[in-house]
Short mmCIF file of C-alpha atoms and ligand atoms in Angstrom, two decimals:
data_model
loop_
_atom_site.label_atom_id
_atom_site.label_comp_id
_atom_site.label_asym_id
_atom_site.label_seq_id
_atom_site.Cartn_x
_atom_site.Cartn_y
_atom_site.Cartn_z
CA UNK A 27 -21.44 3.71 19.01
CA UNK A 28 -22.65 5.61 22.09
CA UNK A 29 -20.23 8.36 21.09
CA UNK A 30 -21.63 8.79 17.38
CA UNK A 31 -25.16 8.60 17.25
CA UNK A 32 -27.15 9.48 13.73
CA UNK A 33 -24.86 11.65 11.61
CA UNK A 34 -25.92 15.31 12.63
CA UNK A 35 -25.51 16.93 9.23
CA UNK A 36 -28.61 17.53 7.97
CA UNK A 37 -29.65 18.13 4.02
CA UNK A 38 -30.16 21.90 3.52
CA UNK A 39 -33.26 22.81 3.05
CA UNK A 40 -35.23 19.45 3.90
CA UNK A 41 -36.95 19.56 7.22
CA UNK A 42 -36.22 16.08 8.14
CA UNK A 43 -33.40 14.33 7.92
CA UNK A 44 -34.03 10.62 5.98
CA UNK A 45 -32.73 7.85 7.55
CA UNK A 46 -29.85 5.26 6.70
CA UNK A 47 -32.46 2.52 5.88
CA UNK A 48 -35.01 5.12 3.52
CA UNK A 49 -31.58 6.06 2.01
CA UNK A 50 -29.97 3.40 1.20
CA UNK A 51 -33.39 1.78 -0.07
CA UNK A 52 -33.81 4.95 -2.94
CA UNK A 53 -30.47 4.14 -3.67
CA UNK A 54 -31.27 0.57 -4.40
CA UNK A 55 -33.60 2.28 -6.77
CA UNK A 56 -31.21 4.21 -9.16
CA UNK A 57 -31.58 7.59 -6.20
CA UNK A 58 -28.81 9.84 -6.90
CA UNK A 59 -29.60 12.51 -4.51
CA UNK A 60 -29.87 9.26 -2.05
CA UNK A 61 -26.53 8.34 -2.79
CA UNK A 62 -25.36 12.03 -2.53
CA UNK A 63 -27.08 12.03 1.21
CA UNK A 64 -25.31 8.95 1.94
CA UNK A 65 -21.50 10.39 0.50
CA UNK A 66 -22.34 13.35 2.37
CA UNK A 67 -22.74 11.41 5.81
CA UNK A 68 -20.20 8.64 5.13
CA UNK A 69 -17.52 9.49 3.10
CA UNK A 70 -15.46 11.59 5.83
CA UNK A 71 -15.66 9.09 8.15
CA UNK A 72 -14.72 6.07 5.95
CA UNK A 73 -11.82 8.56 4.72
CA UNK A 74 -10.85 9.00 8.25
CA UNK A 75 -10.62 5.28 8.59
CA UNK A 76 -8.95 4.33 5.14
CA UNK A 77 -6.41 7.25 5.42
CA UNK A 78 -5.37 5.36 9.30
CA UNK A 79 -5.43 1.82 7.29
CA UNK A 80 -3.56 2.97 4.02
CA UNK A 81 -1.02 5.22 5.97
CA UNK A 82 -1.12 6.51 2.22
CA UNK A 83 -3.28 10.02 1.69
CA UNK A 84 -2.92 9.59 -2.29
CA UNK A 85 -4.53 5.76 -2.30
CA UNK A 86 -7.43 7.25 0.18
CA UNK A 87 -9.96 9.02 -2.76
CA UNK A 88 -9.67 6.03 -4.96
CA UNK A 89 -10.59 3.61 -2.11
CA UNK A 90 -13.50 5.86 -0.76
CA UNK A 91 -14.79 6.41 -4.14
CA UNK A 92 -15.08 2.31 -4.59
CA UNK A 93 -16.66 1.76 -1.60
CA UNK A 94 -19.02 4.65 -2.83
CA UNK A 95 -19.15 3.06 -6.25
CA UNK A 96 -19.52 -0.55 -4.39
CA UNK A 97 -22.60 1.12 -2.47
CA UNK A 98 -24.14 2.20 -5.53
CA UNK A 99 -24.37 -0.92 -6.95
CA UNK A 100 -25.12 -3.44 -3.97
CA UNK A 101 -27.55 -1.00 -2.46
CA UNK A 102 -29.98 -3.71 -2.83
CA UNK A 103 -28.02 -6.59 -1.32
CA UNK A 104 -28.20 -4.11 2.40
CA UNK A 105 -29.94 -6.68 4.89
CA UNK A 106 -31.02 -4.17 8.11
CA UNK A 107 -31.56 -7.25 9.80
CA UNK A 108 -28.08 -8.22 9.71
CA UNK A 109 -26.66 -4.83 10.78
CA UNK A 110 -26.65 -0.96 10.49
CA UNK A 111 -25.44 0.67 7.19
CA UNK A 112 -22.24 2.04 9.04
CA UNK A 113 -20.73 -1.66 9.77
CA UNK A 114 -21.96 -2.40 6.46
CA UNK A 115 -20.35 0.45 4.73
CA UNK A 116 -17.58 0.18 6.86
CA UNK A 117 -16.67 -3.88 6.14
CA UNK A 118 -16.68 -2.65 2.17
CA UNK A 119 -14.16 0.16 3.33
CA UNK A 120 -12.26 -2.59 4.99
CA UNK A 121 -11.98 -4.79 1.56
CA UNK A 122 -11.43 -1.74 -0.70
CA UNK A 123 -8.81 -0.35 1.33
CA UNK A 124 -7.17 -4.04 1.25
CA UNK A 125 -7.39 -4.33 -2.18
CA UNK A 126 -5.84 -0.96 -2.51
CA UNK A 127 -3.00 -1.86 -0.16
CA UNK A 128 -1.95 -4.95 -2.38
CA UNK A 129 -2.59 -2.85 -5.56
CA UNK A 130 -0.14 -0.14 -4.39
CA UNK A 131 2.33 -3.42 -4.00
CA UNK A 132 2.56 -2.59 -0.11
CA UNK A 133 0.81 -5.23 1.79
CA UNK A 134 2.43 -7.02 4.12
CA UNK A 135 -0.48 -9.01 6.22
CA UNK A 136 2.07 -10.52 8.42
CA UNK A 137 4.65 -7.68 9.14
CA UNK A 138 4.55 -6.91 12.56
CA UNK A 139 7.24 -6.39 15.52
CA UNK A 140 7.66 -10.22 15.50
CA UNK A 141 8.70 -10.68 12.21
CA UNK A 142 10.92 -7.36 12.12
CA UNK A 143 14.45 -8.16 13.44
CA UNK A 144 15.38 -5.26 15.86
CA UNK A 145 18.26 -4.54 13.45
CA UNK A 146 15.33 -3.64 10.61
CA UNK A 147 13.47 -1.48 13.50
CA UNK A 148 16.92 0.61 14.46
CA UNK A 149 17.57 1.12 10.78
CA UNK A 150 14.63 2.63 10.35
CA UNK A 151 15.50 5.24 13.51
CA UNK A 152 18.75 5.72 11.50
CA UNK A 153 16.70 6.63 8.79
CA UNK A 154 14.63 9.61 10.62
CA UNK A 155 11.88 7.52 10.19
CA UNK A 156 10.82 7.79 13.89
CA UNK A 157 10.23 11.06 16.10
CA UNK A 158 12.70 11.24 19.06
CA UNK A 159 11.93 10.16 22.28
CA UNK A 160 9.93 12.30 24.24
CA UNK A 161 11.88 14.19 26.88
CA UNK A 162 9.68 13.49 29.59
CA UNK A 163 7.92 10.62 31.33
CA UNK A 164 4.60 9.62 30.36
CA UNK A 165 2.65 11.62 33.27
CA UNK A 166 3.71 15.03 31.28
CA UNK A 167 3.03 13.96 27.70
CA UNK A 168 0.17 11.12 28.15
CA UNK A 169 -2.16 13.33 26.02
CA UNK A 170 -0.05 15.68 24.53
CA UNK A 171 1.21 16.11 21.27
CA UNK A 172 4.70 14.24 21.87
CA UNK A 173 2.51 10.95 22.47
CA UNK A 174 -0.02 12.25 19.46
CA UNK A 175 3.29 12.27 16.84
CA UNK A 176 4.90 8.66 18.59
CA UNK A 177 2.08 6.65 18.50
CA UNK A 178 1.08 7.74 15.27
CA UNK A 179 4.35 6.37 14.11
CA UNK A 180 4.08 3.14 16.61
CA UNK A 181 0.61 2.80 15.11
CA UNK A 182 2.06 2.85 11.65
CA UNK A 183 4.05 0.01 12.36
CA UNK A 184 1.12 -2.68 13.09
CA UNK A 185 0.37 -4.84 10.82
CA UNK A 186 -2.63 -4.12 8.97
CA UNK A 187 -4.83 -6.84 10.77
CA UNK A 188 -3.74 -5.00 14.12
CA UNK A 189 -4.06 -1.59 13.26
CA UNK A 190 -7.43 -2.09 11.96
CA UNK A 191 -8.71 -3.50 15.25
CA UNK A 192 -7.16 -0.75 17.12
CA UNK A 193 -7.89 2.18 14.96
CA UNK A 194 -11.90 0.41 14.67
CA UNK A 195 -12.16 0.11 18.42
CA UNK A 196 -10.13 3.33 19.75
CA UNK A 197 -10.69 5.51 16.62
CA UNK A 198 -14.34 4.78 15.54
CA UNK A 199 -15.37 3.43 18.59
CA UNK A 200 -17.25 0.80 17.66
CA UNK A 201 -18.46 -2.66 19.55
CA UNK A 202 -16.71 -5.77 19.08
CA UNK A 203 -19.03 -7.55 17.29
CA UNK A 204 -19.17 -4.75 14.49
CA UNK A 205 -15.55 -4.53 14.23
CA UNK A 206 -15.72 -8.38 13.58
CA UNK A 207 -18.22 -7.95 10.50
CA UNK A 208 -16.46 -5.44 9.23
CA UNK A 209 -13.02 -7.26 9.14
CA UNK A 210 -14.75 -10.82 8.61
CA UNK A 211 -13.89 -12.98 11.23
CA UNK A 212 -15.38 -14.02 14.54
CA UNK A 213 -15.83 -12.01 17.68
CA UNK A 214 -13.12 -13.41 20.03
CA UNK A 215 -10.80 -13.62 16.91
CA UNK A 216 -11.19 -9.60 17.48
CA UNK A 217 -10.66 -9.79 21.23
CA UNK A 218 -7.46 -11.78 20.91
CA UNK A 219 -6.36 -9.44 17.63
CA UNK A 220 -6.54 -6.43 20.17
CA UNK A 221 -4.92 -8.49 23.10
CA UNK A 222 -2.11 -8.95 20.47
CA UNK A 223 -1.68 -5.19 18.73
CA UNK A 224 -2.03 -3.58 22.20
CA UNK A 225 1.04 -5.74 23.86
CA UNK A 226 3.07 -4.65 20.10
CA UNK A 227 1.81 -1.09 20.47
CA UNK A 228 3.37 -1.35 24.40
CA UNK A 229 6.44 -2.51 23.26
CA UNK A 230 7.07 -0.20 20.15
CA UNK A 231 5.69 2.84 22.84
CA UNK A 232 8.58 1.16 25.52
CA UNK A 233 10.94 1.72 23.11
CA UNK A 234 10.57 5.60 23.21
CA UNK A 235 10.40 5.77 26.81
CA UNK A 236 6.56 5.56 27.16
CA UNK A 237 5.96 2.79 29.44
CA UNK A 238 2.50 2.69 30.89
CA UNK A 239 0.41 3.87 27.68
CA UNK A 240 -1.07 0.93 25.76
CA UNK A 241 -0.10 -2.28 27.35
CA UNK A 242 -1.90 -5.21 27.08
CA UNK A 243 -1.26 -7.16 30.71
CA UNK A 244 1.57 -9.83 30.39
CA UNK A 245 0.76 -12.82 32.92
CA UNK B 21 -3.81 -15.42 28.88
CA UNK B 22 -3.17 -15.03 25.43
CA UNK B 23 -2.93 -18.52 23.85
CA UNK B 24 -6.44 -19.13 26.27
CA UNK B 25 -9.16 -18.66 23.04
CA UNK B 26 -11.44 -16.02 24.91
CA UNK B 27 -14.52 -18.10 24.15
CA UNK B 28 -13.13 -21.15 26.71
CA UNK B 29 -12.57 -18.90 29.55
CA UNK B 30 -15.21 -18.66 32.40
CA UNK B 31 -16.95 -15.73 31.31
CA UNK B 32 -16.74 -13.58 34.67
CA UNK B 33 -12.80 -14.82 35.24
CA UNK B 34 -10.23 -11.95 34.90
CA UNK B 35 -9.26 -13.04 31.67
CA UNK B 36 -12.16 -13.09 29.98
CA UNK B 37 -12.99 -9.40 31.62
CA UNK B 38 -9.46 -7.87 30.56
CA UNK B 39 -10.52 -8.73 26.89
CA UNK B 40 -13.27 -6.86 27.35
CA UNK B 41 -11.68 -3.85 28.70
CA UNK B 42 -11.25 -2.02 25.38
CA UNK B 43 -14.98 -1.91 24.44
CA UNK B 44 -15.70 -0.95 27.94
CA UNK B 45 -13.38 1.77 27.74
CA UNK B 46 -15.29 3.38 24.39
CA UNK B 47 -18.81 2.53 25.55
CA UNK B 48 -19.74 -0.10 23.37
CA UNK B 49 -20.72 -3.16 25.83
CA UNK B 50 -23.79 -3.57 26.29
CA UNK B 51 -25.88 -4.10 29.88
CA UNK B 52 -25.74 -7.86 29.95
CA UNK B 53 -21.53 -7.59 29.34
CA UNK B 54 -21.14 -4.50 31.60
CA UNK B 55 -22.36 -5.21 34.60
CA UNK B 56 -19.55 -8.43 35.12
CA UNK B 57 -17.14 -6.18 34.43
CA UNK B 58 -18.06 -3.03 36.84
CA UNK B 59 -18.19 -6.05 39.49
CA UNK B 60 -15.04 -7.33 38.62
CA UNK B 61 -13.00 -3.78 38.16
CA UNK B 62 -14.52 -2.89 41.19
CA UNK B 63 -12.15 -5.81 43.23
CA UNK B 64 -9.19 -6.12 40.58
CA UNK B 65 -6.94 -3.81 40.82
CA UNK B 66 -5.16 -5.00 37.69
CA UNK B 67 -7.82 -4.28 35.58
CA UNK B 68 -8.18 -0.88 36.84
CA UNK B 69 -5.26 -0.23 35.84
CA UNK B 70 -5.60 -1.83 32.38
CA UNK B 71 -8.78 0.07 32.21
CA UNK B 72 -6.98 3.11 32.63
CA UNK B 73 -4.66 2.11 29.85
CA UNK B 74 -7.60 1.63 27.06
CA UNK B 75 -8.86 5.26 28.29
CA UNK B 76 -5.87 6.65 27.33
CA UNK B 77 -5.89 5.14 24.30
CA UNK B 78 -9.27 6.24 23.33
CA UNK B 79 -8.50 9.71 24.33
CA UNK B 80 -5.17 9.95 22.38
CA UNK B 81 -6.57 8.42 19.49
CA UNK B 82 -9.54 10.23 19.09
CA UNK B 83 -7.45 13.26 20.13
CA UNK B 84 -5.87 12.46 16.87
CA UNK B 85 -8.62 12.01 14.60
CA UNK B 86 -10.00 15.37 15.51
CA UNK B 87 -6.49 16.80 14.18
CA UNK B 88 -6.24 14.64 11.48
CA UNK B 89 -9.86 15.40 9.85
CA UNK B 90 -10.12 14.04 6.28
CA UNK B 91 -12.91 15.37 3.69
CA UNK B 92 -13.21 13.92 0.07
CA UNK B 93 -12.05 16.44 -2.57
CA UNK B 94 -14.52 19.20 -3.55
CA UNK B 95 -15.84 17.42 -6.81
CA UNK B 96 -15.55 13.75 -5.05
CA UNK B 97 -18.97 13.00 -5.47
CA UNK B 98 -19.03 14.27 -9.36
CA UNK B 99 -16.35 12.20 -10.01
CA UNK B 100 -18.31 8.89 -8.82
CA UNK B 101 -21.18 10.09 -11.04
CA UNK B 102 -18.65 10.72 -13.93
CA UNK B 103 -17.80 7.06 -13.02
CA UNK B 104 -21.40 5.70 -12.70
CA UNK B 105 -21.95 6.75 -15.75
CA UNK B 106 -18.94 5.73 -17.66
CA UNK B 107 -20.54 2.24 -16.33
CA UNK B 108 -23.67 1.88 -16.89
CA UNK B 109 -25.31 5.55 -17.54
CA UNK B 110 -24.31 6.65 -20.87
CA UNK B 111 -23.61 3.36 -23.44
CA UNK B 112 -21.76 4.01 -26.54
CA UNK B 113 -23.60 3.07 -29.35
CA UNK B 114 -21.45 1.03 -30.81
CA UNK B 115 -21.48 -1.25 -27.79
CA UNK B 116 -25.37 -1.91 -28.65
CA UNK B 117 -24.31 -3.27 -31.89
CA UNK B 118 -21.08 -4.82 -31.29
CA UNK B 119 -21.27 -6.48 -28.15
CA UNK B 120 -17.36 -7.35 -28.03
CA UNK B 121 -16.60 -4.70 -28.94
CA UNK B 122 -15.46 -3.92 -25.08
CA UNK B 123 -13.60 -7.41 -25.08
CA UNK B 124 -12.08 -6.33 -28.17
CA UNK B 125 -11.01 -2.97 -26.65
CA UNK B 126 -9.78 -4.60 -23.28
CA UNK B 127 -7.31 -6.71 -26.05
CA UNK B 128 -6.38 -3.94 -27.62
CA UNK B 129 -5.36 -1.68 -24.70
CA UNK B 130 -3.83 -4.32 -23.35
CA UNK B 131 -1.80 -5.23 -25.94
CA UNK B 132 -1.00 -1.69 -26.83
CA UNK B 133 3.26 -2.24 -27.64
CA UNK B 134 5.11 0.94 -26.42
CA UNK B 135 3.50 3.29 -27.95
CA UNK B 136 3.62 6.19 -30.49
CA UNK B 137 4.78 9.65 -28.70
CA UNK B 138 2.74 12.00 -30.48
CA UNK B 139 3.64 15.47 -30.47
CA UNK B 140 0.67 17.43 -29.45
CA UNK B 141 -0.29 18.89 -31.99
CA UNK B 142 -3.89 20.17 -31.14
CA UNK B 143 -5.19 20.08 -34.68
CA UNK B 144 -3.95 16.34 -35.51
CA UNK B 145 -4.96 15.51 -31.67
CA UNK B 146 -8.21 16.45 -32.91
CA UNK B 147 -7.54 14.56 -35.46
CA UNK B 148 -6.31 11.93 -34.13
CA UNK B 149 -8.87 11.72 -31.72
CA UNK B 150 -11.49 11.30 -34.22
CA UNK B 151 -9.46 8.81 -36.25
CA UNK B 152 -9.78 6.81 -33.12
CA UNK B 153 -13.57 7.18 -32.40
CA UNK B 154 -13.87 6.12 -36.24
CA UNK B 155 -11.72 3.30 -36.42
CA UNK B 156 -12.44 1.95 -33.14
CA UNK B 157 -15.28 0.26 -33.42
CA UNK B 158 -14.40 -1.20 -36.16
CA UNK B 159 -11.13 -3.74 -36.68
CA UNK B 160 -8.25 -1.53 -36.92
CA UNK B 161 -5.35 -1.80 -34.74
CA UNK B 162 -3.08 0.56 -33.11
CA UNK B 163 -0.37 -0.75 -35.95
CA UNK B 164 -2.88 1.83 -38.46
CA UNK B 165 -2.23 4.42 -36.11
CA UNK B 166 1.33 4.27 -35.28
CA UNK B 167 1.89 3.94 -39.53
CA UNK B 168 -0.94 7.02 -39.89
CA UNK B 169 1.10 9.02 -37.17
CA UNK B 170 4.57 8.30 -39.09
CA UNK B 171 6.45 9.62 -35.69
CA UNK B 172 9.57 7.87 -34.91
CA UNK B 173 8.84 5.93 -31.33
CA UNK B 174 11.11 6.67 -28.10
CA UNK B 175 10.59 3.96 -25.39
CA UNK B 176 7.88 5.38 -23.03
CA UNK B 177 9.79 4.33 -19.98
CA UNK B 178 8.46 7.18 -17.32
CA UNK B 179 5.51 6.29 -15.53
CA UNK B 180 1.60 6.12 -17.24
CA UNK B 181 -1.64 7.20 -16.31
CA UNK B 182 -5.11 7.13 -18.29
CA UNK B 183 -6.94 9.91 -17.71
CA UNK B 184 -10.29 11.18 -19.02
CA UNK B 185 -10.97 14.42 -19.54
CA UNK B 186 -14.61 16.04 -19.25
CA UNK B 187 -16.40 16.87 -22.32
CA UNK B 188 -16.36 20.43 -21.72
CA UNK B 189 -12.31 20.63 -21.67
CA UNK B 190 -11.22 22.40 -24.96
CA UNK B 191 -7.86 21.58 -26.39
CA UNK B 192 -6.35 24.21 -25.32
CA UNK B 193 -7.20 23.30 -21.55
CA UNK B 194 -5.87 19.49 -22.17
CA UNK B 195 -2.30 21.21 -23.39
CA UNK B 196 -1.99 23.30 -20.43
CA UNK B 197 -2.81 20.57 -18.21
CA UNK B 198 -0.25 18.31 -19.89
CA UNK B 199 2.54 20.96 -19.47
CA UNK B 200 1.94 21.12 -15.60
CA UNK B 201 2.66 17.40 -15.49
CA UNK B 202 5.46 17.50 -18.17
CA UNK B 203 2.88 14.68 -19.51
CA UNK B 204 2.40 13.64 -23.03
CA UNK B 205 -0.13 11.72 -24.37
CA UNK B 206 1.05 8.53 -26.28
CA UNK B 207 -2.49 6.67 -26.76
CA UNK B 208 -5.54 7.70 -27.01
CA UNK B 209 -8.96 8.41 -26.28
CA UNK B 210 -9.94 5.00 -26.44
CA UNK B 211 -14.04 4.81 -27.73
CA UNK B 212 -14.77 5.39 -23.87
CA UNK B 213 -11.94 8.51 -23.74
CA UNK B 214 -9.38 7.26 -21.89
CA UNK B 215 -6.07 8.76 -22.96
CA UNK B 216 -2.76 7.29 -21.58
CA UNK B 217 -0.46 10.04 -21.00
CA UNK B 218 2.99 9.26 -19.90
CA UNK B 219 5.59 11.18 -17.59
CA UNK B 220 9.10 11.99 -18.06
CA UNK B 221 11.43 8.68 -16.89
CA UNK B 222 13.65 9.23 -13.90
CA UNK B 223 14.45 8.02 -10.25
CA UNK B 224 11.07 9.91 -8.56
CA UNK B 225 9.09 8.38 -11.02
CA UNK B 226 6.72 6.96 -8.16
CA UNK B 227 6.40 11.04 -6.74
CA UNK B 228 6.17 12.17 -10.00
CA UNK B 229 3.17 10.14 -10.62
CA UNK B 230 1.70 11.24 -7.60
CA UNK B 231 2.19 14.58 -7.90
CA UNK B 232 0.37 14.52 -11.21
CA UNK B 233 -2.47 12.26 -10.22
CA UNK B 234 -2.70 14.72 -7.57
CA UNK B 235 -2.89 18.14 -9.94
CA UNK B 236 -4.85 16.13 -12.82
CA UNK B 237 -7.86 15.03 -10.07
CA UNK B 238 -8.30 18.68 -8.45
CA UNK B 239 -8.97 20.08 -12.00
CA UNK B 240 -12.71 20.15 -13.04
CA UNK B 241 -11.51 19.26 -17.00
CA UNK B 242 -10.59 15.92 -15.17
CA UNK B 243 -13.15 13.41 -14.88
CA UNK B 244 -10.66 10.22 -14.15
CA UNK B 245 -7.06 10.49 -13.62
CA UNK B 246 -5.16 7.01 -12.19
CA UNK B 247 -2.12 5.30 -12.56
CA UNK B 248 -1.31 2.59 -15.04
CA UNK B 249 -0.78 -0.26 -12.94
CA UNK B 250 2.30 -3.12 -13.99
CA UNK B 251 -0.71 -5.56 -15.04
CA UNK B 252 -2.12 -3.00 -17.57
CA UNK B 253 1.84 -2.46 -19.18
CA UNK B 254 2.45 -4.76 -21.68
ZN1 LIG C 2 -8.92 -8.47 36.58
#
């Protein structure tokens, strides 16, 4: 969290800025302009998230306004002592967007690189489903757009359960044990998750010629 | 490594440090959990190199969140407040007095057979609309409507959505919208005013719905737009 401390938006015209904890406390009590404050500072960043979980731009408003909606009704169920209101807001994100997923009929918890025969994978690159290879090693294009547009798509190819670690860890940059409340299961479950995703995000980045980018170490 | 559950390895040994390269790559260890690891990385030359591999990860990813920026729609927040108090903000009277009636309503949207394609007509949507709000509450079912409508009913077979419309859209604004979507409306409003407005069939029937859930939710006359899901057909 080093890397995002208090939301710097402030509320126009108030001198200072409330925090998470008087927030989401007037919300508890029926405070709309609470819950506005609270839209204002979350809702981009849970968007961000759900948008890299759902892959789907169209199912993002409908999840962010649930866990909004979810918010707004469990205000008073917020414990401070068992976390901040991010990891909080961000575990109902993770269920919403779920729930989403298997209401748009397009989960599939278990699909990963494993269960996808490398026919399935190279019909998909017959399909233009993949950007081409980049044309140069990795030293060029390690942080350039080339690598931006393939591991978007290698990303896209996780399974949910890894993408979510991944995109929680390298995306929001948040601790361990947050990423393991927010997808509900124990710490070292989310140290072996990422072991896993990284060594399938190697392998899908291998297969476009980028071979030192995200591996997880093989011994 | 990876069969090894992380919490049986020695906590200093290079396994258990490599799994805890990612969080030291985006800052998020704290003091007790860093200072192993510095030691280690500083005589491992493996995990350097992992280390090194995380960084980049963090950089490309976050490199692509910055491009990637998303912001809720303009009238986001209205819309939860439209839907806050669709919930629990604005009761309809008749609920007070007829506590089922809400059950009875689930039923009868549910069990809504392929419905009536009604011209629209503004005056007998009007109508029609106040037919509804009148016999609603009460016991009627859609079979008075569909015999008060006396239209001949086509199979709705193109995709549905229910959509509310706010109480400020006139009529005429409802049968402009419905011409950008090539929507008609075959049921509806419901005693909450949900009207279910169906598309023309056809093979992009899953980007035609889309596309109008899309147009319908950046119009302010819109206060709910969404699709009919399978479970909701009959
Ligand atoms: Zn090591």
């Amino acid at each position: 969290m080093s890397q995002h401390p208090a939301p710097s938006r402030s509320v126009a015209g108030t001198a200072a800025e409330k925090t998470d904890l008087e927030l989401i406390r007037a919300v508890a009590g029926k405070d709309r302009h609470a819950l506005k404050q609270l839209y204002e500072r979350y809702a981009p960043r849970i968007g961000r998230y759900l948008l890299k979980l759902l892959k789907q731009p169209e199912l993002v408003d409908e999840a962010v306004n649930d866990t909004m909606l979810a918010l707004w009704q469990s205000a008073d169920r917020f414990d401070p002592a068992a976390g901040q209101l991010l990891t909080w807001l961000f575990g109902i994100a993770h269920n919403k967007g779920l729930k989403t997923l298997r209401r748009a009929g397009r989960f599939r918890a278990d699909r990963s690189i494993d269960t996808l025969s490398a026919d399935v994978l190279d019909e998909a690159e017959d399909h233009g489903q993949t950007p081409q290879a980049a044309p140069h090693g990795p030293e060029q294009t390690v942080l350039g757009w080339e690598l931006g547009g393939i591991l978007q798509w290698a990303l896209e190819q996780l399974s949910t359960e890894h993408r979510s670690v991944i995109e929680l860890a390298f995306g929001e940059e948040l601790a361990y044990p947050q990423i393991a409340e927010i997808v509900g299961c124990p710490p070292n479950t989310v140290k072996t998750r990422m072991f896993h995703a990284r060594k399938k995000l190697a392998q899908l980045l291998a297969r476009r010629g980028y071979r030192d980018v995200a591996a997880a170490r093989e011994e | 490594m990876p069969t090894t559950p992380p919490d049986q390895l020695p906590p200093d040994s290079h396994e258990a440090i490599a799994m805890l390269l990612p969080w030291y790559a985006n800052g998020t260890l704290t003091p007790a959990e860093t200072a192993p690891v510095e030691q280690h990385l500083a005589r491992c030359h493996a995990c350097r190199a992992e280390l090194g591999r995380c960084r980049t990860l963090v950089a490309a990813i976050g490199q692509e969140n910055q491009r990637e920026d998303w912001q809720p729609a303009p009238d986001g927040f209205d819309r939860l407040l439209a839907q806050i108090d669709r919930l629990e903000g604005k009761p309809i009277p008749a609920v007070t007095r007829h506590p089922s009636l809400l059950e009875r309503l689930g039923a009868w949207l549910g069990a809504t057979p392929a419905p009536v394609r009604w011209t629209l007509a503004l005056e007998s949507l009007a109508v029609a609309a106040l037919l509804l709000v009148v016999a609603l509450p009460g016991t009627r079912l859609p079979s008075d409507y569909e015999t008060l409508s006396g239209v001949p009913r086509p199979p709705a077979t193109g995709p549905r959505l229910r959509v509310v419309f706010a109480d400020a859209a006139t009529a005429k604004d409802i049968q402009s919208l419905l011409q950008e979507i090539d929507g008609s409306i075959v049921a509806g409003p419901t005693a909450l005013g949900v009207y279910t407005v169906t598309l023309p069939a056809g093979a992009r029937s899953e980007q035609l719905l889309a596309a109008a859930l899309g147009t319908l939710r950046a119009r302010p006359h819109v206060r709910l737009a969404e699709a009919f899901t399978d479970g909701d057909n009959p």
